[in-house]
Amino acid sequence: MVKAAERAGAIGASALQVFADNPTAWKRRQAPPSELPAFRQRLDELDIRPLAIHAAYLINLAGSDPEFRRRSVEVLASDLAVAPSYGARYVNVHVGSHRGSGVDEGTARVGEGVASALAAAPQGRDAALVVLENSAGGGDGFGTDVPELADLLEAVAAHGADAERIGFCLDLAHLWGAGHRISEPEVVDALLAEFDRRIGLERLVMIHVNDSRSELGSRADRHEHVGAGSIGERGLGHILRHPALDGVAFILETPGMEEGYDAVNVARARRLAAGLPLEPLPPEAFRTSRGSRTRRGQAGPADDA
């Protein structure tokens, strides 16, 4: 964990996303990691904030299987419970898949599941937000547009949860896969205006700055290096410079982390934020992006731009 903080500092990141536990297992650790105090100290020393915990990939609050939903609620509640000890402000979780039961039923189940997880987790001033992440729409995924995200917020509130504990994350590759042509600045502006009307931009707390190598509207989720995919420099630059997003944490989940491309992508995001053009990436960068999945977690942070 300390290495994750130091790596983020070394590549010029100012925020960090980690896993609090194994993202592909139901079992949760019984005691906090021994490195936790040193990790928090390094984050303070390096002025890295906010910290987000990415919830386990197994979680699906929207499905109809009762046992799977019970486990999903327990794991989300566990991540919320440990978040204050990490100093984490956000627990980011995917909306999930309704598994063929329909968007309306899936929305209701997510509302109930989030409310149950929040009720089971400690309260208080340091309690983390549940941050719902939009979907590209593949595999019965939903939460692909602003109306569906707004319905999720209403469903959580309808089950008695404190709506102030809910935030949102927009993953740009997911938006592209869901059919939002965010390569065009006017589409970005319209999307953010709709989000503000329906949900409120104060609830948009994270953006995953991922370019995409998927076709527009393909419902596929394939991340690409910053400015080197279908969204491109124009769309990403407009988002990174958008005045309405000044308070948002921008997190990279781009490919090739183990090959050093995390530093490359942080630098590329910073250039776009400054209004500067990008240099072409070498051919081997794209072999990396197509031959391996992005790893995110304690040993390999997804880093802020």
PDB file of C-alpha atoms in Angstrom:
ATOM      1  CA  MET A   1       0.000   0.000   0.000  1.00  0.00           C
ATOM      2  CA  VAL A   2       2.826   2.414   0.790  1.00  0.00           C
ATOM      3  CA  LYS A   3       4.308   1.641  -2.626  1.00  0.00           C
ATOM      4  CA  ALA A   4       0.976   2.552  -4.233  1.00  0.00           C
ATOM      5  CA  ALA A   5       1.049   5.965  -2.566  1.00  0.00           C
ATOM      6  CA  GLU A   6       4.681   6.525  -3.509  1.00  0.00           C
ATOM      7  CA  ARG A   7       4.071   5.403  -7.075  1.00  0.00           C
ATOM      8  CA  ALA A   8       1.186   7.841  -7.386  1.00  0.00           C
ATOM      9  CA  GLY A   9       3.411  10.639  -6.111  1.00  0.00           C
ATOM     10  CA  ALA A  10       6.248   9.670  -8.448  1.00  0.00           C
ATOM     11  CA  ILE A  11       4.088   9.911 -11.567  1.00  0.00           C
ATOM     12  CA  GLY A  12       2.541  13.230 -10.560  1.00  0.00           C
ATOM     13  CA  ALA A  13      -0.871  11.981  -9.452  1.00  0.00           C
ATOM     14  CA  SER A  14      -2.792  13.960  -6.862  1.00  0.00           C
ATOM     15  CA  ALA A  15      -5.600  11.465  -6.128  1.00  0.00           C
ATOM     16  CA  LEU A  16      -5.722   7.708  -5.819  1.00  0.00           C
ATOM     17  CA  GLN A  17      -8.134   4.805  -6.263  1.00  0.00           C
ATOM     18  CA  VAL A  18      -7.417   1.487  -4.549  1.00  0.00           C
ATOM     19  CA  PHE A  19      -9.046  -1.784  -3.587  1.00  0.00           C
ATOM     20  CA  ALA A  20      -9.505  -2.270   0.149  1.00  0.00           C
ATOM     21  CA  ASP A  21      -9.461  -6.052  -0.286  1.00  0.00           C
ATOM     22  CA  ASN A  22      -9.390  -8.778  -2.940  1.00  0.00           C
ATOM     23  CA  PRO A  23     -11.693  -7.487  -5.708  1.00  0.00           C
ATOM     24  CA  THR A  24     -12.527 -10.982  -6.975  1.00  0.00           C
ATOM     25  CA  ALA A  25     -13.389 -12.721  -3.688  1.00  0.00           C
ATOM     26  CA  TRP A  26     -16.310 -12.585  -1.288  1.00  0.00           C
ATOM     27  CA  LYS A  27     -14.216 -13.152   1.818  1.00  0.00           C
ATOM     28  CA  ARG A  28     -13.098  -9.955   3.542  1.00  0.00           C
ATOM     29  CA  ARG A  29     -10.045  -9.581   5.749  1.00  0.00           C
ATOM     30  CA  GLN A  30     -10.778  -9.655   9.478  1.00  0.00           C
ATOM     31  CA  ALA A  31      -8.290  -6.970  10.504  1.00  0.00           C
ATOM     32  CA  PRO A  32      -6.981  -3.806   8.829  1.00  0.00           C
ATOM     33  CA  PRO A  33      -3.697  -4.064   6.910  1.00  0.00           C
ATOM     34  CA  SER A  34      -0.622  -3.473   9.039  1.00  0.00           C
ATOM     35  CA  GLU A  35       0.569  -0.906   6.469  1.00  0.00           C
ATOM     36  CA  LEU A  36      -2.493   1.286   6.881  1.00  0.00           C
ATOM     37  CA  PRO A  37      -0.981   3.959   9.194  1.00  0.00           C
ATOM     38  CA  ALA A  38       2.113   4.291   6.999  1.00  0.00           C
ATOM     39  CA  PHE A  39      -0.078   4.437   3.886  1.00  0.00           C
ATOM     40  CA  ARG A  40      -2.154   7.283   5.279  1.00  0.00           C
ATOM     41  CA  GLN A  41       0.963   9.119   6.394  1.00  0.00           C
ATOM     42  CA  ARG A  42       2.464   8.939   2.884  1.00  0.00           C
ATOM     43  CA  LEU A  43      -0.786  10.164   1.344  1.00  0.00           C
ATOM     44  CA  ASP A  44      -0.680  13.164   3.688  1.00  0.00           C
ATOM     45  CA  GLU A  45       2.992  13.832   3.000  1.00  0.00           C
ATOM     46  CA  LEU A  46       2.453  13.648  -0.759  1.00  0.00           C
ATOM     47  CA  ASP A  47      -0.807  15.655  -0.560  1.00  0.00           C
ATOM     48  CA  ILE A  48      -2.726  12.957  -2.412  1.00  0.00           C
ATOM     49  CA  ARG A  49      -6.478  13.351  -2.004  1.00  0.00           C
ATOM     50  CA  PRO A  50      -9.190  12.354  -2.380  1.00  0.00           C
ATOM     51  CA  LEU A  51      -8.804   8.617  -1.907  1.00  0.00           C
ATOM     52  CA  ALA A  52     -11.427   6.362  -3.469  1.00  0.00           C
ATOM     53  CA  ILE A  53     -12.011   2.688  -2.773  1.00  0.00           C
ATOM     54  CA  HIS A  54     -13.193   0.712  -5.779  1.00  0.00           C
ATOM     55  CA  ALA A  55     -15.660  -1.894  -4.541  1.00  0.00           C
ATOM     56  CA  ALA A  56     -15.202  -5.557  -5.428  1.00  0.00           C
ATOM     57  CA  TYR A  57     -15.980  -6.545  -9.008  1.00  0.00           C
ATOM     58  CA  LEU A  58     -18.205  -9.391  -7.780  1.00  0.00           C
ATOM     59  CA  ILE A  59     -20.847  -7.013  -6.463  1.00  0.00           C
ATOM     60  CA  ASN A  60     -24.125  -6.989  -8.361  1.00  0.00           C
ATOM     61  CA  LEU A  61     -26.939  -5.335  -6.449  1.00  0.00           C
ATOM     62  CA  ALA A  62     -29.266  -5.395  -9.454  1.00  0.00           C
ATOM     63  CA  GLY A  63     -29.595  -9.148 -10.009  1.00  0.00           C
ATOM     64  CA  SER A  64     -32.507 -11.294  -8.882  1.00  0.00           C
ATOM     65  CA  ASP A  65     -30.572 -14.096  -7.135  1.00  0.00           C
ATOM     66  CA  PRO A  66     -31.192 -13.543  -3.385  1.00  0.00           C
ATOM     67  CA  GLU A  67     -27.968 -15.127  -2.147  1.00  0.00           C
ATOM     68  CA  PHE A  68     -25.817 -13.216  -4.631  1.00  0.00           C
ATOM     69  CA  ARG A  69     -27.518  -9.968  -3.664  1.00  0.00           C
ATOM     70  CA  ARG A  70     -27.042 -10.705   0.048  1.00  0.00           C
ATOM     71  CA  ARG A  71     -23.315 -11.227  -0.483  1.00  0.00           C
ATOM     72  CA  SER A  72     -23.127  -8.105  -2.637  1.00  0.00           C
ATOM     73  CA  VAL A  73     -24.720  -5.977   0.074  1.00  0.00           C
ATOM     74  CA  GLU A  74     -22.365  -7.429   2.699  1.00  0.00           C
ATOM     75  CA  VAL A  75     -19.240  -6.720   0.642  1.00  0.00           C
ATOM     76  CA  LEU A  76     -20.333  -3.165  -0.182  1.00  0.00           C
ATOM     77  CA  ALA A  77     -21.127  -2.581   3.502  1.00  0.00           C
ATOM     78  CA  SER A  78     -17.674  -3.930   4.386  1.00  0.00           C
ATOM     79  CA  ASP A  79     -15.964  -1.486   2.018  1.00  0.00           C
ATOM     80  CA  LEU A  80     -18.033   1.362   3.472  1.00  0.00           C
ATOM     81  CA  ALA A  81     -17.126   0.265   6.995  1.00  0.00           C
ATOM     82  CA  VAL A  82     -13.367   0.290   6.373  1.00  0.00           C
ATOM     83  CA  ALA A  83     -13.329   3.437   4.239  1.00  0.00           C
ATOM     84  CA  PRO A  84     -12.843   5.875   7.164  1.00  0.00           C
ATOM     85  CA  SER A  85      -9.797   3.949   8.396  1.00  0.00           C
ATOM     86  CA  TYR A  86      -8.253   4.438   4.946  1.00  0.00           C
ATOM     87  CA  GLY A  87      -9.243   8.087   4.863  1.00  0.00           C
ATOM     88  CA  ALA A  88     -11.342   7.273   1.790  1.00  0.00           C
ATOM     89  CA  ARG A  89     -14.087   9.718   0.873  1.00  0.00           C
ATOM     90  CA  TYR A  90     -15.662   7.540  -1.832  1.00  0.00           C
ATOM     91  CA  VAL A  91     -16.589   3.887  -2.383  1.00  0.00           C
ATOM     92  CA  ASN A  92     -17.072   3.463  -6.117  1.00  0.00           C
ATOM     93  CA  VAL A  93     -19.377   0.624  -7.227  1.00  0.00           C
ATOM     94  CA  HIS A  94     -20.728  -0.444 -10.606  1.00  0.00           C
ATOM     95  CA  VAL A  95     -24.486  -0.188 -11.094  1.00  0.00           C
ATOM     96  CA  GLY A  96     -24.533  -3.841 -12.183  1.00  0.00           C
ATOM     97  CA  SER A  97     -26.714  -6.050 -14.362  1.00  0.00           C
ATOM     98  CA  HIS A  98     -30.422  -6.768 -14.032  1.00  0.00           C
ATOM     99  CA  ARG A  99     -29.784 -10.228 -15.547  1.00  0.00           C
ATOM    100  CA  GLY A 100     -32.717 -10.027 -17.911  1.00  0.00           C
ATOM    101  CA  SER A 101     -35.312  -8.955 -15.354  1.00  0.00           C
ATOM    102  CA  GLY A 102     -35.602  -5.439 -16.789  1.00  0.00           C
ATOM    103  CA  VAL A 103     -34.305  -1.988 -15.944  1.00  0.00           C
ATOM    104  CA  ASP A 104     -37.171  -1.113 -13.605  1.00  0.00           C
ATOM    105  CA  GLU A 105     -36.679  -4.174 -11.409  1.00  0.00           C
ATOM    106  CA  GLY A 106     -32.913  -3.769 -11.496  1.00  0.00           C
ATOM    107  CA  THR A 107     -33.232  -0.136 -10.448  1.00  0.00           C
ATOM    108  CA  ALA A 108     -35.449  -1.022  -7.500  1.00  0.00           C
ATOM    109  CA  ARG A 109     -33.037  -3.731  -6.358  1.00  0.00           C
ATOM    110  CA  VAL A 110     -30.052  -1.372  -6.553  1.00  0.00           C
ATOM    111  CA  GLY A 111     -31.970   1.170  -4.481  1.00  0.00           C
ATOM    112  CA  GLU A 112     -32.760  -1.438  -1.836  1.00  0.00           C
ATOM    113  CA  GLY A 113     -29.219  -2.863  -1.880  1.00  0.00           C
ATOM    114  CA  VAL A 114     -27.475   0.492  -1.516  1.00  0.00           C
ATOM    115  CA  ALA A 115     -29.857   1.499   1.264  1.00  0.00           C
ATOM    116  CA  SER A 116     -29.183  -1.789   3.078  1.00  0.00           C
ATOM    117  CA  ALA A 117     -25.405  -1.414   2.745  1.00  0.00           C
ATOM    118  CA  LEU A 118     -25.517   2.141   4.056  1.00  0.00           C
ATOM    119  CA  ALA A 119     -27.690   1.063   6.996  1.00  0.00           C
ATOM    120  CA  ALA A 120     -25.239  -1.733   7.875  1.00  0.00           C
ATOM    121  CA  ALA A 121     -22.165   0.501   7.700  1.00  0.00           C
ATOM    122  CA  PRO A 122     -21.077   2.973  10.403  1.00  0.00           C
ATOM    123  CA  GLN A 123     -22.429   6.508  10.168  1.00  0.00           C
ATOM    124  CA  GLY A 124     -20.737   9.753  11.122  1.00  0.00           C
ATOM    125  CA  ARG A 125     -18.886  12.711   9.685  1.00  0.00           C
ATOM    126  CA  ASP A 126     -16.124  10.538   8.165  1.00  0.00           C
ATOM    127  CA  ALA A 127     -18.521   8.100   6.484  1.00  0.00           C
ATOM    128  CA  ALA A 128     -17.837   7.567   2.786  1.00  0.00           C
ATOM    129  CA  LEU A 129     -20.217   8.212  -0.085  1.00  0.00           C
ATOM    130  CA  VAL A 130     -21.492   5.367  -2.230  1.00  0.00           C
ATOM    131  CA  VAL A 131     -20.461   6.433  -5.730  1.00  0.00           C
ATOM    132  CA  LEU A 132     -22.519   4.775  -8.476  1.00  0.00           C
ATOM    133  CA  GLU A 133     -20.677   4.301 -11.768  1.00  0.00           C
ATOM    134  CA  ASN A 134     -22.429   4.440 -15.121  1.00  0.00           C
ATOM    135  CA  SER A 135     -22.444   1.407 -17.421  1.00  0.00           C
ATOM    136  CA  ALA A 136     -21.594   0.858 -21.068  1.00  0.00           C
ATOM    137  CA  GLY A 137     -24.743  -1.277 -21.226  1.00  0.00           C
ATOM    138  CA  GLY A 138     -23.353  -4.689 -22.117  1.00  0.00           C
ATOM    139  CA  GLY A 139     -24.642  -7.864 -20.472  1.00  0.00           C
ATOM    140  CA  ASP A 140     -27.942  -6.389 -19.256  1.00  0.00           C
ATOM    141  CA  GLY A 141     -26.090  -3.478 -17.721  1.00  0.00           C
ATOM    142  CA  PHE A 142     -28.012  -0.253 -17.149  1.00  0.00           C
ATOM    143  CA  GLY A 143     -27.339   3.179 -15.748  1.00  0.00           C
ATOM    144  CA  THR A 144     -26.223   4.120 -19.237  1.00  0.00           C
ATOM    145  CA  ASP A 145     -27.684   7.629 -19.379  1.00  0.00           C
ATOM    146  CA  VAL A 146     -28.697  10.470 -17.081  1.00  0.00           C
ATOM    147  CA  PRO A 147     -32.385   9.462 -16.726  1.00  0.00           C
ATOM    148  CA  GLU A 148     -31.418   5.955 -15.610  1.00  0.00           C
ATOM    149  CA  LEU A 149     -28.876   7.336 -13.141  1.00  0.00           C
ATOM    150  CA  ALA A 150     -31.480   9.772 -11.795  1.00  0.00           C
ATOM    151  CA  ASP A 151     -33.896   6.876 -11.315  1.00  0.00           C
ATOM    152  CA  LEU A 152     -31.245   5.060  -9.279  1.00  0.00           C
ATOM    153  CA  LEU A 153     -30.872   8.033  -6.958  1.00  0.00           C
ATOM    154  CA  GLU A 154     -34.647   8.151  -6.482  1.00  0.00           C
ATOM    155  CA  ALA A 155     -34.727   4.396  -5.786  1.00  0.00           C
ATOM    156  CA  VAL A 156     -32.067   4.693  -3.070  1.00  0.00           C
ATOM    157  CA  ALA A 157     -33.976   7.544  -1.406  1.00  0.00           C
ATOM    158  CA  ALA A 158     -37.251   5.627  -1.707  1.00  0.00           C
ATOM    159  CA  HIS A 159     -35.762   2.857   0.434  1.00  0.00           C
ATOM    160  CA  GLY A 160     -34.983   5.268   3.244  1.00  0.00           C
ATOM    161  CA  ALA A 161     -31.309   5.958   2.640  1.00  0.00           C
ATOM    162  CA  ASP A 162     -29.750   9.354   3.148  1.00  0.00           C
ATOM    163  CA  ALA A 163     -29.499  10.787  -0.353  1.00  0.00           C
ATOM    164  CA  GLU A 164     -26.540  12.899   0.800  1.00  0.00           C
ATOM    165  CA  ARG A 165     -24.522   9.666   0.972  1.00  0.00           C
ATOM    166  CA  ILE A 166     -24.868   9.086  -2.793  1.00  0.00           C
ATOM    167  CA  GLY A 167     -22.498  10.375  -5.463  1.00  0.00           C
ATOM    168  CA  PHE A 168     -21.822   9.457  -9.071  1.00  0.00           C
ATOM    169  CA  CYS A 169     -18.863   8.534 -11.247  1.00  0.00           C
ATOM    170  CA  LEU A 170     -18.942   8.914 -15.018  1.00  0.00           C
ATOM    171  CA  ASP A 171     -16.600   6.554 -16.803  1.00  0.00           C
ATOM    172  CA  LEU A 172     -15.879   8.116 -20.191  1.00  0.00           C
ATOM    173  CA  ALA A 173     -15.246   4.821 -21.991  1.00  0.00           C
ATOM    174  CA  HIS A 174     -18.592   3.587 -20.644  1.00  0.00           C
ATOM    175  CA  LEU A 175     -20.336   6.728 -21.899  1.00  0.00           C
ATOM    176  CA  TRP A 176     -18.845   6.175 -25.352  1.00  0.00           C
ATOM    177  CA  GLY A 177     -19.843   2.497 -25.388  1.00  0.00           C
ATOM    178  CA  ALA A 178     -23.369   3.486 -24.346  1.00  0.00           C
ATOM    179  CA  GLY A 179     -23.672   5.786 -27.350  1.00  0.00           C
ATOM    180  CA  HIS A 180     -22.751   9.250 -26.050  1.00  0.00           C
ATOM    181  CA  ARG A 181     -20.596  10.987 -28.695  1.00  0.00           C
ATOM    182  CA  ILE A 182     -18.434  12.781 -26.119  1.00  0.00           C
ATOM    183  CA  SER A 183     -15.742  13.372 -28.731  1.00  0.00           C
ATOM    184  CA  GLU A 184     -17.834  16.453 -29.545  1.00  0.00           C
ATOM    185  CA  PRO A 185     -17.728  19.313 -26.998  1.00  0.00           C
ATOM    186  CA  GLU A 186     -21.365  20.246 -27.562  1.00  0.00           C
ATOM    187  CA  VAL A 187     -22.425  16.692 -26.612  1.00  0.00           C
ATOM    188  CA  VAL A 188     -20.365  16.946 -23.414  1.00  0.00           C
ATOM    189  CA  ASP A 189     -21.982  20.278 -22.573  1.00  0.00           C
ATOM    190  CA  ALA A 190     -25.482  18.898 -23.154  1.00  0.00           C
ATOM    191  CA  LEU A 191     -24.764  15.800 -21.063  1.00  0.00           C
ATOM    192  CA  LEU A 192     -23.463  17.827 -18.126  1.00  0.00           C
ATOM    193  CA  ALA A 193     -26.384  20.248 -18.352  1.00  0.00           C
ATOM    194  CA  GLU A 194     -28.828  17.336 -18.251  1.00  0.00           C
ATOM    195  CA  PHE A 195     -26.952  15.802 -15.308  1.00  0.00           C
ATOM    196  CA  ASP A 196     -27.196  19.103 -13.462  1.00  0.00           C
ATOM    197  CA  ARG A 197     -30.932  19.394 -14.127  1.00  0.00           C
ATOM    198  CA  ARG A 198     -31.821  15.819 -13.217  1.00  0.00           C
ATOM    199  CA  ILE A 199     -29.294  14.967 -10.491  1.00  0.00           C
ATOM    200  CA  GLY A 200     -27.136  17.992  -9.649  1.00  0.00           C
ATOM    201  CA  LEU A 201     -23.490  18.418 -10.611  1.00  0.00           C
ATOM    202  CA  GLU A 202     -22.571  18.543  -6.921  1.00  0.00           C
ATOM    203  CA  ARG A 203     -23.219  14.781  -6.899  1.00  0.00           C
ATOM    204  CA  LEU A 204     -20.743  14.143  -9.725  1.00  0.00           C
ATOM    205  CA  VAL A 205     -17.638  13.467  -7.649  1.00  0.00           C
ATOM    206  CA  MET A 206     -15.495  11.267  -9.923  1.00  0.00           C
ATOM    207  CA  ILE A 207     -14.726  10.860 -13.612  1.00  0.00           C
ATOM    208  CA  HIS A 208     -12.795   7.879 -14.938  1.00  0.00           C
ATOM    209  CA  VAL A 209     -10.701   9.438 -17.697  1.00  0.00           C
ATOM    210  CA  ASN A 210     -10.495   6.513 -20.066  1.00  0.00           C
ATOM    211  CA  ASP A 211     -10.330   6.808 -23.817  1.00  0.00           C
ATOM    212  CA  SER A 212     -12.053   3.974 -25.670  1.00  0.00           C
ATOM    213  CA  ARG A 213     -11.142   1.530 -28.408  1.00  0.00           C
ATOM    214  CA  SER A 214     -14.771   0.471 -28.827  1.00  0.00           C
ATOM    215  CA  GLU A 215     -17.244   1.573 -31.455  1.00  0.00           C
ATOM    216  CA  LEU A 216     -19.682   4.288 -30.443  1.00  0.00           C
ATOM    217  CA  GLY A 217     -22.811   2.656 -29.012  1.00  0.00           C
ATOM    218  CA  SER A 218     -21.292  -0.841 -29.131  1.00  0.00           C
ATOM    219  CA  ARG A 219     -22.083  -1.466 -25.431  1.00  0.00           C
ATOM    220  CA  ALA A 220     -18.470  -2.618 -25.133  1.00  0.00           C
ATOM    221  CA  ASP A 221     -16.042  -1.435 -22.436  1.00  0.00           C
ATOM    222  CA  ARG A 222     -12.472  -1.373 -23.771  1.00  0.00           C
ATOM    223  CA  HIS A 223     -10.200   1.274 -22.297  1.00  0.00           C
ATOM    224  CA  GLU A 224      -7.501   3.023 -24.340  1.00  0.00           C
ATOM    225  CA  HIS A 225      -4.628   5.408 -23.612  1.00  0.00           C
ATOM    226  CA  VAL A 226      -5.573   9.067 -23.121  1.00  0.00           C
ATOM    227  CA  GLY A 227      -6.205  10.783 -26.443  1.00  0.00           C
ATOM    228  CA  ALA A 228      -5.350   7.681 -28.483  1.00  0.00           C
ATOM    229  CA  GLY A 229      -8.815   6.191 -28.868  1.00  0.00           C
ATOM    230  CA  SER A 230     -12.209   6.951 -30.310  1.00  0.00           C
ATOM    231  CA  ILE A 231     -13.006   9.817 -27.919  1.00  0.00           C
ATOM    232  CA  GLY A 232      -9.735  11.525 -28.744  1.00  0.00           C
ATOM    233  CA  GLU A 233      -7.959  14.706 -27.739  1.00  0.00           C
ATOM    234  CA  ARG A 234     -10.783  17.091 -28.563  1.00  0.00           C
ATOM    235  CA  GLY A 235     -13.403  15.421 -26.384  1.00  0.00           C
ATOM    236  CA  LEU A 236     -11.112  14.514 -23.498  1.00  0.00           C
ATOM    237  CA  GLY A 237      -9.487  17.937 -23.484  1.00  0.00           C
ATOM    238  CA  HIS A 238     -12.866  19.642 -23.325  1.00  0.00           C
ATOM    239  CA  ILE A 239     -13.854  17.480 -20.339  1.00  0.00           C
ATOM    240  CA  LEU A 240     -10.562  17.996 -18.494  1.00  0.00           C
ATOM    241  CA  ARG A 241     -10.822  21.772 -18.939  1.00  0.00           C
ATOM    242  CA  HIS A 242     -14.561  22.068 -18.295  1.00  0.00           C
ATOM    243  CA  PRO A 243     -15.252  24.741 -15.658  1.00  0.00           C
ATOM    244  CA  ALA A 244     -18.242  22.812 -14.299  1.00  0.00           C
ATOM    245  CA  LEU A 245     -15.905  19.960 -13.297  1.00  0.00           C
ATOM    246  CA  ASP A 246     -13.421  21.901 -11.191  1.00  0.00           C
ATOM    247  CA  GLY A 247     -14.261  19.977  -8.018  1.00  0.00           C
ATOM    248  CA  VAL A 248     -14.301  16.499  -9.578  1.00  0.00           C
ATOM    249  CA  ALA A 249     -11.615  13.843  -9.019  1.00  0.00           C
ATOM    250  CA  PHE A 250     -10.289  12.628 -12.378  1.00  0.00           C
ATOM    251  CA  ILE A 251      -9.078   9.015 -12.142  1.00  0.00           C
ATOM    252  CA  LEU A 252      -7.214   7.133 -14.859  1.00  0.00           C
ATOM    253  CA  GLU A 253      -7.951   3.451 -15.498  1.00  0.00           C
ATOM    254  CA  THR A 254      -5.855   3.249 -18.637  1.00  0.00           C
ATOM    255  CA  PRO A 255      -3.855   0.255 -19.980  1.00  0.00           C
ATOM    256  CA  GLY A 256      -0.220  -0.700 -19.534  1.00  0.00           C
ATOM    257  CA  MET A 257       0.263   0.226 -15.901  1.00  0.00           C
ATOM    258  CA  GLU A 258       2.906  -2.444 -15.350  1.00  0.00           C
ATOM    259  CA  GLU A 259       4.794  -1.219 -18.435  1.00  0.00           C
ATOM    260  CA  GLY A 260       5.020   2.351 -17.178  1.00  0.00           C
ATOM    261  CA  TYR A 261       2.114   3.824 -19.119  1.00  0.00           C
ATOM    262  CA  ASP A 262       0.462   5.150 -15.966  1.00  0.00           C
ATOM    263  CA  ALA A 263       3.068   7.932 -15.910  1.00  0.00           C
ATOM    264  CA  VAL A 264       2.616   8.471 -19.647  1.00  0.00           C
ATOM    265  CA  ASN A 265      -1.158   8.795 -19.318  1.00  0.00           C
ATOM    266  CA  VAL A 266      -0.968  11.161 -16.349  1.00  0.00           C
ATOM    267  CA  ALA A 267       1.349  13.390 -18.391  1.00  0.00           C
ATOM    268  CA  ARG A 268      -0.966  13.201 -21.425  1.00  0.00           C
ATOM    269  CA  ALA A 269      -4.000  14.108 -19.326  1.00  0.00           C
ATOM    270  CA  ARG A 270      -2.157  17.073 -17.869  1.00  0.00           C
ATOM    271  CA  ARG A 271      -1.198  18.282 -21.350  1.00  0.00           C
ATOM    272  CA  LEU A 272      -4.816  18.129 -22.473  1.00  0.00           C
ATOM    273  CA  ALA A 273      -5.908  19.955 -19.316  1.00  0.00           C
ATOM    274  CA  ALA A 274      -3.409  22.683 -20.210  1.00  0.00           C
ATOM    275  CA  GLY A 275      -4.712  22.901 -23.793  1.00  0.00           C
ATOM    276  CA  LEU A 276      -1.562  21.387 -25.309  1.00  0.00           C
ATOM    277  CA  PRO A 277      -1.426  18.851 -28.175  1.00  0.00           C
ATOM    278  CA  LEU A 278      -0.326  15.249 -27.651  1.00  0.00           C
ATOM    279  CA  GLU A 279       2.506  13.399 -29.327  1.00  0.00           C
ATOM    280  CA  PRO A 280       1.633  10.096 -31.050  1.00  0.00           C
ATOM    281  CA  LEU A 281       2.247   7.006 -28.953  1.00  0.00           C
ATOM    282  CA  PRO A 282       4.663   4.318 -30.184  1.00  0.00           C
ATOM    283  CA  PRO A 283       3.204   1.131 -31.728  1.00  0.00           C
ATOM    284  CA  GLU A 284       4.123  -0.944 -28.679  1.00  0.00           C
ATOM    285  CA  ALA A 285       1.724   1.142 -26.555  1.00  0.00           C
ATOM    286  CA  PHE A 286      -1.185  -0.315 -28.492  1.00  0.00           C
ATOM    287  CA  ARG A 287       0.098  -3.860 -28.248  1.00  0.00           C
ATOM    288  CA  THR A 288      -0.009  -3.309 -24.493  1.00  0.00           C
ATOM    289  CA  SER A 289      -3.548  -1.945 -24.522  1.00  0.00           C
ATOM    290  CA  ARG A 290      -4.868  -4.838 -26.598  1.00  0.00           C
ATOM    291  CA  GLY A 291      -2.912  -7.612 -24.936  1.00  0.00           C
ATOM    292  CA  SER A 292      -3.579  -7.028 -21.257  1.00  0.00           C
ATOM    293  CA  ARG A 293      -6.280  -5.765 -18.954  1.00  0.00           C
ATOM    294  CA  THR A 294      -5.801  -2.722 -16.797  1.00  0.00           C
ATOM    295  CA  ARG A 295      -5.067  -3.689 -13.208  1.00  0.00           C
ATOM    296  CA  ARG A 296      -6.360  -1.466 -10.455  1.00  0.00           C
ATOM    297  CA  GLY A 297      -5.723  -1.790  -6.777  1.00  0.00           C
ATOM    298  CA  GLN A 298      -3.394  -1.530  -3.850  1.00  0.00           C
ATOM    299  CA  ALA A 299      -0.280  -2.566  -5.744  1.00  0.00           C
ATOM    300  CA  GLY A 300      -1.213  -0.580  -8.818  1.00  0.00           C
ATOM    301  CA  PRO A 301      -3.215   2.596  -8.391  1.00  0.00           C
ATOM    302  CA  ALA A 302      -5.503   4.162 -10.900  1.00  0.00           C
ATOM    303  CA  ASP A 303      -4.171   7.668 -10.768  1.00  0.00           C
ATOM    304  CA  ASP A 304      -5.638  11.126 -10.976  1.00  0.00           C
ATOM    305  CA  ALA A 305      -4.778  13.523 -13.771  1.00  0.00           C
TER     306      ALA A 305
END
